[in-house]
Amino acid sequence: GLGPGWSVAPAARPDCGRRRGHCAGDFGRQIDVEDTESELGRLAVVLNDTFGRMNAARERVTQFTADASHELRTPLTVILSDSQGALRQERTPAEYRATLEAIQLSALRMKAISDALLELAQGDVGRPVAPDDCDLADLADEAVALRGRFGP
């Protein structure tokens, strides 16, 4: 017991193994609730709901990180393959210029992605994020040009 008139039934005691799981970031696990009408039961329901939302948020962050990584990988691949190709054999000045323009376009794309990620991070800390217009035709043209460079 905890003192006169206080006691904690074994079923209401914290499950230390389960609690450690949540502390380690395993929010997919739920607290078993038998009596949702008791104070502890209502608390467990609220915690389960919170853990569910935290787990969903972490999954969205994980997916976003994977998507951002993929978006950065494409221009990096262009930069690396074009520069390696240019260094592998002698080219005409026009070919070098075309290669450098493709590398610059890819670097500018990476900068735009990086700037957008920074802007999102600033929004996460309470700074306002300004919307930005983009031309879908330009994006589509860029995607077609990149796809043409790497084949079907």
mmCIF file of C-alpha atoms in Angstrom:
data_model
loop_
_atom_site.group_PDB
_atom_site.id
_atom_site.type_symbol
_atom_site.label_atom_id
_atom_site.label_comp_id
_atom_site.label_asym_id
_atom_site.label_seq_id
_atom_site.Cartn_x
_atom_site.Cartn_y
_atom_site.Cartn_z
ATOM 1 C CA GLY A 1 0.000 0.000 0.000
ATOM 2 C CA LEU A 2 0.877 3.653 -0.202
ATOM 3 C CA GLY A 3 -0.379 4.604 3.219
ATOM 4 C CA PRO A 4 -3.672 4.575 5.092
ATOM 5 C CA GLY A 5 -6.502 4.190 2.612
ATOM 6 C CA TRP A 6 -4.221 3.949 -0.415
ATOM 7 C CA SER A 7 -3.316 0.871 -2.381
ATOM 8 C CA VAL A 8 -2.507 -0.011 -5.917
ATOM 9 C CA ALA A 9 -3.901 -3.259 -7.187
ATOM 10 C CA PRO A 10 -1.403 -5.438 -9.069
ATOM 11 C CA ALA A 11 -3.349 -4.924 -12.319
ATOM 12 C CA ALA A 12 -3.021 -1.141 -11.987
ATOM 13 C CA ARG A 13 0.741 -1.137 -11.441
ATOM 14 C CA PRO A 14 2.803 0.060 -14.409
ATOM 15 C CA ASP A 15 4.117 -2.610 -16.714
ATOM 16 C CA CYS A 16 7.802 -1.639 -16.655
ATOM 17 C CA GLY A 17 8.651 -3.611 -19.785
ATOM 18 C CA ARG A 18 5.867 -1.952 -21.747
ATOM 19 C CA ARG A 19 6.763 1.482 -20.351
ATOM 20 C CA ARG A 20 10.397 1.026 -21.427
ATOM 21 C CA GLY A 21 9.129 0.227 -24.917
ATOM 22 C CA HIS A 22 7.329 3.556 -25.123
ATOM 23 C CA CYS A 23 10.314 5.394 -23.689
ATOM 24 C CA ALA A 24 12.449 3.801 -26.402
ATOM 25 C CA GLY A 25 10.078 5.136 -29.045
ATOM 26 C CA ASP A 26 7.961 2.020 -29.648
ATOM 27 C CA PHE A 27 4.629 3.839 -29.831
ATOM 28 C CA GLY A 28 2.952 1.104 -31.859
ATOM 29 C CA ARG A 29 2.321 -0.845 -28.682
ATOM 30 C CA GLN A 30 -0.868 -0.269 -26.731
ATOM 31 C CA ILE A 31 -1.603 -0.507 -23.007
ATOM 32 C CA ASP A 32 -4.037 -3.311 -22.250
ATOM 33 C CA VAL A 33 -7.200 -1.767 -20.784
ATOM 34 C CA GLU A 34 -9.842 -3.900 -19.109
ATOM 35 C CA ASP A 35 -11.891 -1.245 -17.312
ATOM 36 C CA THR A 36 -12.208 1.917 -19.403
ATOM 37 C CA GLU A 37 -14.529 3.485 -16.824
ATOM 38 C CA SER A 38 -11.950 3.657 -14.028
ATOM 39 C CA GLU A 39 -9.594 6.613 -13.685
ATOM 40 C CA LEU A 40 -6.602 4.471 -14.687
ATOM 41 C CA GLY A 41 -8.566 2.953 -17.532
ATOM 42 C CA ARG A 42 -9.489 6.384 -18.922
ATOM 43 C CA LEU A 43 -5.855 7.464 -18.580
ATOM 44 C CA ALA A 44 -4.708 4.345 -20.440
ATOM 45 C CA VAL A 45 -7.201 5.095 -23.253
ATOM 46 C CA VAL A 46 -5.843 8.656 -23.534
ATOM 47 C CA LEU A 47 -2.254 7.357 -23.527
ATOM 48 C CA ASN A 48 -3.080 4.747 -26.180
ATOM 49 C CA ASP A 49 -4.598 7.470 -28.358
ATOM 50 C CA THR A 50 -1.523 9.658 -27.828
ATOM 51 C CA PHE A 51 0.822 6.758 -28.599
ATOM 52 C CA GLY A 52 -1.145 6.053 -31.780
ATOM 53 C CA ARG A 53 -0.841 9.659 -32.945
ATOM 54 C CA MET A 54 2.868 9.733 -32.085
ATOM 55 C CA ASN A 55 3.430 6.509 -34.025
ATOM 56 C CA ALA A 56 1.545 7.892 -37.046
ATOM 57 C CA ALA A 57 3.582 11.116 -36.879
ATOM 58 C CA ARG A 58 6.828 9.183 -36.750
ATOM 59 C CA GLU A 59 5.744 7.117 -39.767
ATOM 60 C CA ARG A 60 5.008 10.336 -41.685
ATOM 61 C CA VAL A 61 8.438 11.737 -40.746
ATOM 62 C CA THR A 62 10.104 8.490 -41.845
ATOM 63 C CA GLN A 63 8.266 8.576 -45.191
ATOM 64 C CA PHE A 64 9.064 12.263 -45.652
ATOM 65 C CA THR A 65 12.748 11.611 -44.947
ATOM 66 C CA ALA A 66 12.797 8.778 -47.480
ATOM 67 C CA ASP A 67 11.070 10.977 -50.079
ATOM 68 C CA ALA A 68 13.469 13.882 -49.448
ATOM 69 C CA SER A 69 16.447 11.543 -49.727
ATOM 70 C CA HIS A 70 15.165 10.237 -53.046
ATOM 71 C CA GLU A 71 14.581 13.779 -54.326
ATOM 72 C CA LEU A 72 18.183 14.703 -53.481
ATOM 73 C CA ARG A 73 19.613 11.478 -54.872
ATOM 74 C CA THR A 74 18.374 12.122 -58.431
ATOM 75 C CA PRO A 75 20.263 15.401 -59.001
ATOM 76 C CA LEU A 76 23.304 13.968 -57.220
ATOM 77 C CA THR A 77 23.256 11.009 -59.598
ATOM 78 C CA VAL A 78 23.161 13.386 -62.570
ATOM 79 C CA ILE A 79 26.060 15.431 -61.179
ATOM 80 C CA LEU A 80 28.176 12.348 -60.488
ATOM 81 C CA SER A 81 27.472 10.553 -63.756
ATOM 82 C CA ASP A 82 27.941 13.660 -65.908
ATOM 83 C CA SER A 83 31.178 14.688 -64.186
ATOM 84 C CA GLN A 84 32.559 11.128 -64.347
ATOM 85 C CA GLY A 85 31.633 10.921 -68.027
ATOM 86 C CA ALA A 86 33.299 14.255 -68.743
ATOM 87 C CA LEU A 87 36.478 13.165 -66.968
ATOM 88 C CA ARG A 88 36.586 9.744 -68.617
ATOM 89 C CA GLN A 89 37.426 11.040 -72.109
ATOM 90 C CA GLU A 90 38.268 14.233 -73.942
ATOM 91 C CA ARG A 91 35.288 16.248 -75.149
ATOM 92 C CA THR A 92 34.718 19.255 -77.332
ATOM 93 C CA PRO A 93 34.216 22.599 -75.632
ATOM 94 C CA ALA A 94 30.524 22.449 -76.581
ATOM 95 C CA GLU A 95 30.189 18.999 -74.969
ATOM 96 C CA TYR A 96 31.914 20.209 -71.808
ATOM 97 C CA ARG A 97 29.607 23.221 -71.745
ATOM 98 C CA ALA A 98 26.499 21.008 -72.106
ATOM 99 C CA THR A 99 27.772 18.760 -69.331
ATOM 100 C CA LEU A 100 28.449 21.721 -67.046
ATOM 101 C CA GLU A 101 24.978 23.125 -67.767
ATOM 102 C CA ALA A 102 23.381 19.786 -66.818
ATOM 103 C CA ILE A 103 25.477 19.677 -63.645
ATOM 104 C CA GLN A 104 24.499 23.246 -62.804
ATOM 105 C CA LEU A 105 20.793 22.481 -63.375
ATOM 106 C CA SER A 106 21.038 19.503 -61.041
ATOM 107 C CA ALA A 107 22.901 21.527 -58.417
ATOM 108 C CA LEU A 108 20.244 24.237 -58.593
ATOM 109 C CA ARG A 109 17.562 21.557 -58.136
ATOM 110 C CA MET A 110 19.402 20.274 -55.048
ATOM 111 C CA LYS A 111 19.667 23.821 -53.704
ATOM 112 C CA ALA A 112 15.930 24.331 -54.184
ATOM 113 C CA ILE A 113 15.189 21.084 -52.361
ATOM 114 C CA SER A 114 17.594 22.010 -49.587
ATOM 115 C CA ASP A 115 16.038 25.480 -49.285
ATOM 116 C CA ALA A 116 12.557 23.934 -49.117
ATOM 117 C CA LEU A 117 13.679 21.526 -46.382
ATOM 118 C CA LEU A 118 15.158 24.415 -44.411
ATOM 119 C CA GLU A 119 11.943 26.385 -44.821
ATOM 120 C CA LEU A 120 9.932 23.408 -43.566
ATOM 121 C CA ALA A 121 12.238 23.085 -40.566
ATOM 122 C CA GLN A 122 11.740 26.776 -39.799
ATOM 123 C CA GLY A 123 7.981 26.214 -39.947
ATOM 124 C CA ASP A 124 8.373 23.400 -37.422
ATOM 125 C CA VAL A 125 9.899 25.836 -34.925
ATOM 126 C CA GLY A 126 7.096 28.345 -35.291
ATOM 127 C CA ARG A 127 8.431 30.585 -38.031
ATOM 128 C CA PRO A 128 5.892 31.291 -40.770
ATOM 129 C CA VAL A 129 6.426 29.448 -44.047
ATOM 130 C CA ALA A 130 5.781 31.493 -47.171
ATOM 131 C CA PRO A 131 4.010 29.666 -49.999
ATOM 132 C CA ASP A 132 5.856 29.584 -53.300
ATOM 133 C CA ASP A 133 4.503 29.285 -56.813
ATOM 134 C CA CYS A 134 6.012 26.812 -59.215
ATOM 135 C CA ASP A 135 5.516 26.204 -62.888
ATOM 136 C CA LEU A 136 4.410 22.607 -63.381
ATOM 137 C CA ALA A 137 5.359 22.757 -67.065
ATOM 138 C CA ASP A 138 8.956 23.611 -66.097
ATOM 139 C CA LEU A 139 9.008 20.757 -63.580
ATOM 140 C CA ALA A 140 7.620 18.350 -66.168
ATOM 141 C CA ASP A 141 10.190 19.497 -68.753
ATOM 142 C CA GLU A 142 12.981 18.986 -66.225
ATOM 143 C CA ALA A 143 11.693 15.510 -65.343
ATOM 144 C CA VAL A 144 11.496 14.531 -69.033
ATOM 145 C CA ALA A 145 15.031 15.836 -69.629
ATOM 146 C CA LEU A 146 16.386 13.883 -66.660
ATOM 147 C CA ARG A 147 14.541 10.725 -67.708
ATOM 148 C CA GLY A 148 15.910 11.047 -71.242
ATOM 149 C CA ARG A 149 19.441 11.152 -69.856
ATOM 150 C CA PHE A 150 19.008 7.861 -67.983
ATOM 151 C CA GLY A 151 16.906 5.951 -70.528
ATOM 152 C CA PRO A 152 13.400 4.481 -70.202
#
